[in-house]
Structures are given as structure tokens and as C-alpha cells.
Amino acid sequence: MYERFQPSERVFVDREEYLEWMAEALERCKERSVVLHLRGIGGIGKSSLLDYWKSTIDETIRLDCEQYTDFYARLNVIAKGAVLVGVNLQRFDVLWQIRQRFVEGVEPVKEKGRERAKEVVMAIPFIGSLASIGSAIGAIGATVSPKLKGRFGNLGEWLQTRLGKDYVQRLLEILWKEPRHAEFLYLDALLEDLNNRKTSEKPIVLLFDHSEHVDNERCRWHYGGREITETELWYVFLSSLSNCVGVIASRQAMPSQTDEELEIEESELTELDRESCIEILDQRQVTDRELQERIVSVSGGNPFVIGALCDVAESGSFSLKEVEDLRADTLEAVRLKTWRRLFTQAQDLLRLVEKAGLVPFFNRRVLTFIAPDMRTDHWDRLIQLSFVRSRGDGTWVLHDLARELIIAELGQRLQDSTNEVAELLERASADESDYALLGLALSVRALAAERDAAAKLGSIVSDLIWRNNFSDALTLLDATRIDTKEAYMVIQGLRGGVLTHMARVADGEHAFRESLETIQEFGESVPDELMVHRARTLHFFGLLLRVTGRSSEAEGSFQESLEVYRSLDENTLGFRPQDMAMTLQALGYFLMSVHRHQEGEEAFREAHQLHEESASTASYDPMIGITLSLRSISMTLLFTGRATESEEIQRNALEIYRKHAGQRLDDVSFLRHLCFSLGTLADTLRMMNRLYEAINLYQETIQVARELAKKEPEALSFILPFMLDGSALPLRQTGRYSEAEEAYLEAVNDFTELAEKTPDIFSRFLAAALLDFAVLLRQIGRVSEAEEKCREALRIHRELAAKAPGQHDYQLPWNLNNLAVLLRKTGRTAEAEETYQEALHTARDISQEAPEAIFLIEPVATILNNLAVLFRQTGRTLEAEEAILEALEIRRQLAQKSPELFLHRVATSLNNLGILLAESGRTSEAEEALGEALQLRRALVEKPSGLYQPYVGSTLNNLAVLLKRSGRTLESENAYREAIEIGEELVSKAPTVYPHELMRTLRNYALLLSDSDSTDALRKVMTRLEKLGIKSLPESEEWSEEEEEEAFPPGAV
């Protein structure tokens, strides 16, 4: 008896011809794969037939193409199914997990049978930590290749046949740059594993349901000499399998362009015959013969209608007349009448079914939110209805026809109903911080107002990106189901934006191109509501182009985005001033990076105006945009010499932050912007040589940066080393050497770790920190360490300049200058001169690119100043004078634009010029130059910082030497005494910083005294020198000649 028992899920009626076809196909596929395209109208029973085969054939893999909308998601469903039927995915699983790790930053999967690739995968970094990965791919390949050759030798050999000798490197390049190639490679790997399975004698059945949701319009792959769509790609895959049967069920006919050589079979599923209808009715306990006949007649044998009529019969009495009243001329009319009849009898389920039909999918939790009064028996009855289908992942969905009937029945109530359901889901999303619920809400809104929903989606995702909530943005996009071409264009553009900010540039570019190509399909008369989304997509695409080094294309994309924005009316649906402002911000940063500062300033100022016009929302705070644009404007002002204006604007921005700080100390986005605002002002004050103010601000900034690193260690820990490096310089300049070294060490260590993970982003900042640190080390006598770090910084700077000419070149002159200073001070004059000349040549070239950028011009003057010192000390007086006069002329011009930044540098060149003139015997000119230098420095000392006092002492020493050589002994002695008084005061405050200048002045003064009768005064000076470790005097006076080392080059960060 038992052998004739059939579980209920295996009972199936009619379709004998298809059951026979499958039985034959399972035999035929042993010779060649068999593929059937099964078409049929909605509700005709395609899914039921596939369900039957899934439940009766052991080795079956089923894919719902409506449920899984992404190519890789579909691929992974097939892979999971293959593992469940015993296939060892020795190629695909390793490649899959490499992609998961490299592209998506996901750890190795823990599914049973798929854990074997961990040792390979963990050697691969996440592409999001590499940004532009070109420089890292070779190193990764060298690490991974031996592992593949060992335990995974078959995979290595397989990859080598397809990708060549450096197959790991090539694989990563494909994943990074060529997503279409990668997709085909992964499909091929799965094909190989399926065809080489150990149980190859057992056929596998692959069932693709709802394949009308697979793209059959966009040709994305090149195969067999032509371009093919995703639908065709799956045909190729199924046709290439060994001992397999593939069934593709669709409402659509097989594409006409399908390759005839694939020999795809096609069949249309039609209505049930009378006997099969009666069998279904018997199974559903509708056994009255007259009623059965009438149902068969009215339904026309349509399985969906028969199922709904059985639901009616189960919910109460059902007479012949009531069935007859459902008769109509068309199947659509019969379905609608049946639907209405069902819910006149099951009123308590009607509202629940209506709400379930408005969401693209649901589970009990979702229905609890949108139907709070739902009872357990309601849920149980709902999921038993014939048109409700489980998706196998804990969610359910209504049959497409049922959803269409619900929307049709709601009619004029659709707007109110969608608003009600959407608002409930939005409230639940906010309460539970669940962006999947928000995606469902927007999907519901789209049923009545698609463009409104798309506009709202665009705003929310843009704001999430603005707040660095990338994972939430992807969750929202994945949960939003709006199945139209317009929505596809919008969602792909937004997805590209999120992926770009996550540094998944290959996937991001693919999404952008699909979005932009889709909008082109609408032709020239594109409505403004869609052009808003195009403008946003072009903005995000510009960011990707800039990150990947395509500068001219990036600028073009930004400009095109702005052109679209400017053409729109401000009342256009979806237009927001802040979105256009962010495009202007992005363009401004780009222009600054290529030294077009005036244009950058104009962009930032327009962005600021737009941020001020923006309205506050739940996800966007105009205050952040306003202060960001202020900070951006201030940097353009600083880089073009308007330091006072820059400081004023920065203080205004900081004041805005401080007003809101009390209420927002837990807001990471707010703290991040506060930290950058503090840091920017600290940098500005440091450049203006207001070091004590800068130190105080840096200390506050570091405190905020450490707090951010605790809150978001993965995303925000990079901020801290910037602030540490910035703070170390004023600490060094004010003699706090141990604190400076401590800050440099932490910054260098942090940047080293960051650069190892993300060299293309952080190596330049590591180089800047090394260069800064080297200056400190030289000053405290650790010359070999200083040179090592300076040369390491130079190596990095040369590599960066070679990779991206025009973007990193400006750092080279500073680095070369600092190295040359070190070389000259350690007696390697020839090498120093050669290094200076290279620095000067590079600096001159860069300065011509952006004449308004003062910090690109100043290096020319600094190098000339230092080169003049070398020339003078090697007896090349004429060359020295030529160099120092050019340096002085440049600095006078810069000081006219920005005295607070450059007057002290004018004084430096005047001081050195005075020495040169004195050595050339031009005493009066020398005295004039030194006198002007002294006057400038005395004025600078009167500033609150008092920073320039040591330089007053240096110039007084030089003036004293000149006066002594001119026979003006009394004036010389007075100058020496003042210089010594300054030196003693400085040494008392910072004994490790200033003793050398004091010792020089004391020695020179002693030489003057030794030529006079001032025995007591000379004894006192010699006693003081002995305490400082000096026991003898030089033969002649020493000049205080000043060479300049630049640390933390302006604009480096």
C-alpha cells in the first residue's frame, strides 16, 4: 500500500505531455544538454509545473529570477543549489569568495561545503581599502599565487589557460576594471565545476522561473562574434552543461535573436483540459459534479481562476448561479469578477490581502507593521490562499495577477491606500532603524506616484552618502522594487554613487553606464523630473572618474551635471539646491587639485549660496553644507594669499559648529565636520606663524579625532594622524621637541598602516609626515635618521608624481629642498647643489601652472634663498647675489598680497642679502638690507605670539659684525649686547632650542672684546661660553645665515 502513497506536494494534474517531456529529456541530456523555453500567460501554471519538478526530481536547482534581480545573486543561488545536490565547486567557490572579499569586503562564507577557500581569500584585501588598486595588484598576486598552486592547483591551471601566466593579477584587474569579463569568467567557472562533478552520471535539472524579469534588451556581453543579453547568456550557459536539463519559464516568447545552434526547444503552456480541472476540484474538496462543470466552463481551464474559485468555495457556500454570474467575455474580466466575489465572502481578509498586495514581498513582521490588527488565524489563512506563494527565504509574495487585481480594484483609493501603508512602513523603519522597510515603503508609494517615490529615493540615498551611511544606502536600494525603465535608470545611478563612495569602482562604473544609457533610450524629449536624476548620476560619475585618474572626463561630467541642474526650474520634482551645491563642491575640489583656484573659489561660493537656500530634512542638515562650503572658500583664500579673510570665514564656520555642539556630541557626522573645521583653522594659524594659538586648536582637534576613532574605528580612524602631524610642527617650532617627536611617531605609524592597506590614498600623507619628522630629527642632531626619512619621503613623492603628473608634483620641490639643506649642513656641497637645482627647476615649472597660487610660487623663492647661501659659502658671489635678489623680489610681491604669511620671509632674504653684500665690501648696502630686516623683525615681534624674537637676535648679530668691521665699535657692542640679552631670555625658556645662536653671538662679541681693553667684560663672556661648552674662539666672526626647511607643505593635505 505505502508505495502508492503520494505526499500532497507531489500531487499534480494534467500536463502529462510535460511530465513525459521531462522524463525523455532526462535521458536525452546524457548525449547533449536539453533546454526548454516554457512560455505562457500569467496564472497558467508555469510556476506550479516547476514546483512539481523541484519536488519530484532529487537533483534539481530552482532560481526565481523575480526574487533575485542581480546577475551575481542569481549565480550564487545556482551555486548554492549545486552544493546541495553534491557538486564540489572547486573553481567557482574560491573565485566567488575572492570576489566577495576583494570587491564587497565580505569575509569567507560559512555555508556547509563552501568553507575551503579561506586561506586564499584572507590574503586578499578589500578593494574599498585600495581605491585605485593598480599599485597593489602585483603584490597581492605574489602572495596569493603560491596558495593557488598548492592546495588549489587545478584552479590555478584552469585560470592560467584563460588569463595567462599572471592569472591572479589579471583576475583582480578584471574584477576591478572589467565587470562584464568577470561575470563571464565566473559563469564559466560554475559551468566547469558542474560539468566535472563526480556524480556526472546523474542528470541535474535547472529551473528558471519568472525569467521575463531577466534583461533581454541590453546587450552587455560579447560572445561568438556578437553582443548578447543576459537572457541569451543563460541560454548559452544551460546549453553548455553536461547531462543537464534546463527549463526557462517566462510570460514572453523566446527572443528572436537566440542562436539557432543552441537548439533551444520552445513550448507554450495552455489551459487545463476538462479532466484536469475536475481533478483539481476534487483535490480542493469541491466535489459537486454540476458545480465542477460550471466552474470548468466559467474558468476556461485557467489554473489561477480555478484556484481562486476554490478559495471562494472554501470560505462559504457557493451556488451554481453564483458561479454563472462570474462568466464574462474575457479571461481578465472573469478574474476580476472572481476576485470581487472571493472578498465579498471573506471580508475579514480583504484589507489584509490588499495591504499584502501593495508590498513587493512580505513576512509576518512586515504585515504586523502595516496591519496591526492582524490575528494569527488571519495570517494562517492568508498564506494558504492559492495566489500566495512562499519565496523560500521566509518571505511570501502574491501572484502577479493577484497584485494587478488588487491595484485595479483599489482604483481611486490607490493613492490613499499606498500613502497609508507607506507611512506605516516609514514609521517602522525609523523606529527600528531598518532601511529595508523604507525600501518597501518607497516601492508601495511608486504604485500610485512612481516619480514622487523616485525623487524621494534619490534624496534619501544622496543624504545617506553625505553622512557616510553606505551600507544603509545599499540596503535601501536592494529593498526598493519599482519595475520600470525609469526606476531602473534612477536606482542604477544611485547604486553607482554608493559603490563609488565604497571604492567599488568597477561595479560603480557599470551601474553608471547602465543608468546613463537607459536615459538615452528615452530620446531627446526627456521630462525634467528624470533630468534631475541624470544630473545626480553625472555628479557621482564625475567623482568616480576623478578617483580613477580620468581628470578631463571628470571635469566634463561635473560640468554636464551642472548644465542640467541650471536648465531645471527650482520647482522641478526632485530638484534640491543642496544636490547642485554638492556638484559644485566636487567641481571646486577638482579645480583646486589642478591649481585653478579662482575657478574653484567661484564654485565654492555658488555652492555656499545654494546650501543657504536648502531646507532642513530628517536626513539633511543645511548647517553642515553651509559650514563645509565656508571651509572650502577659506582654503581657496588661503592658497591665494588672503589669509586674514580665510581666518575670518573659518572662525565663522567654527562658531556655527560650537553653537550646536552641546546637542550633537553623539552625532558622528557632526563631530567629523567639527574636527575638520578645527583642523583647518589650526593649519591656517600655523601657516600664519601664530603657533601657540595653533597648538591649542590642534589639541582640541586631536581630542575630537580620538573620539571619532573610538566611535567608527574602520571609517574614521584616518583623521587622527592628520591632526597629529599638523600639531607636531608648531610644537617643534616652539621648542617642545619631545612632544613633537611623540606626535610625529604616532602619525607616521598610523600613516604607515594606512598606506600599506590603501597606498594610492595614504602614501602621499605618509611622505608628508616623514618629511616633517626629518626636519625635527636633523634639528636635534639625529642626522642619519633624518636623511633616511627624507629620502623615503622623496621616493614616495617621485612615485606619486610619475603616476599622476600635475597632482602631486608640488610636493617634490619641498622635499628636494629639505634634503639639500641637510646635505649642505653635513658637508656634501656638490650633492646639495645638484639637489637644489632639481628642486628649483621643478618649482619653476609648477609655479607657471597657477600664478595665483602663492604656495606654488613661494618654493621658488625658498630654494633660491638657500641656493644663495651655498653659492656664497663656495665663493660664487655673483651667482649668490643673482639668486638672493630674485628670491627677495618674489617675496616682496607675495608679501604685498599676504603680509601675514610672507613678511617674515622677506626679512629672511634681506638678512642673507646683507651678509652677501657685507662680504662683497658693499657696506652701506649691507647695512641698509640688515636694517630693513631688523625693522621688519622688530615689528613682527610686537605680534602676540612673539615668535620672531630669535630672528631679531640673528639680525642684530649680523649687524654687529658689520658695524665692527666698519670700525663702529660702540654701535657694534650695543648690537651684540641686545642680541645676547635676547639669546639668554630664549635659552632660559627653551634651553635645548636656542643655545647655538646664543653661542655664536657670544663668540663674536668675545672677539670684539679681545681687540679692546675690556678685560672684565671678556672674562664674563668666556665664563658664560665655558658653561655652554665652548672653550675656544674662532678666528673670525660668524654670520647668522638662514636656510629654510619647509615642513608640512601648504596644501599637502
CSV table of C-alpha atoms in Angstrom, one decimal, residues 46 75 77 100 236 292-293 297 331 378 398 483 525 583 585 609 625 627 656 724 759 794 811 837 860 923 1008 1018:
chain,number,residue,atom,x,y,z
A,46,LYS,CA,4.3,27.7,-15.1
A,75,LEU,CA,24.7,33.0,-10.0
A,77,VAL,CA,21.6,30.8,-6.0
A,100,GLN,CA,33.3,38.7,-2.1
A,236,VAL,CA,24.4,29.7,-23.6
A,292,GLN,CA,-17.5,21.3,-11.1
A,293,GLU,CA,-18.8,21.5,-14.6
A,297,SER,CA,-16.9,26.3,-18.1
A,331,LEU,CA,-10.3,36.0,-19.0
A,378,HIS,CA,-5.7,35.7,9.5
A,398,LEU,CA,1.2,37.5,-4.1
A,483,ASP,CA,9.9,47.5,-12.1
A,525,SER,CA,12.2,64.8,-25.0
A,583,THR,CA,28.2,69.0,-7.5
A,585,GLN,CA,31.7,71.4,-4.2
A,609,GLN,CA,24.6,80.2,-1.6
A,625,GLY,CA,26.6,72.1,4.0
A,627,THR,CA,30.0,75.3,7.1
A,656,ILE,CA,28.3,77.7,13.9
A,724,LEU,CA,48.9,64.7,15.0
A,759,PRO,CA,48.7,53.1,-0.8
A,794,LEU,CA,61.3,61.6,-1.7
A,811,GLN,CA,55.5,68.3,-3.1
A,837,GLN,CA,69.0,72.7,-8.9
A,860,VAL,CA,61.0,79.1,-5.9
A,923,THR,CA,78.9,98.1,3.5
A,1008,LEU,CA,85.3,92.3,19.7
A,1018,LEU,CA,85.7,89.5,28.1
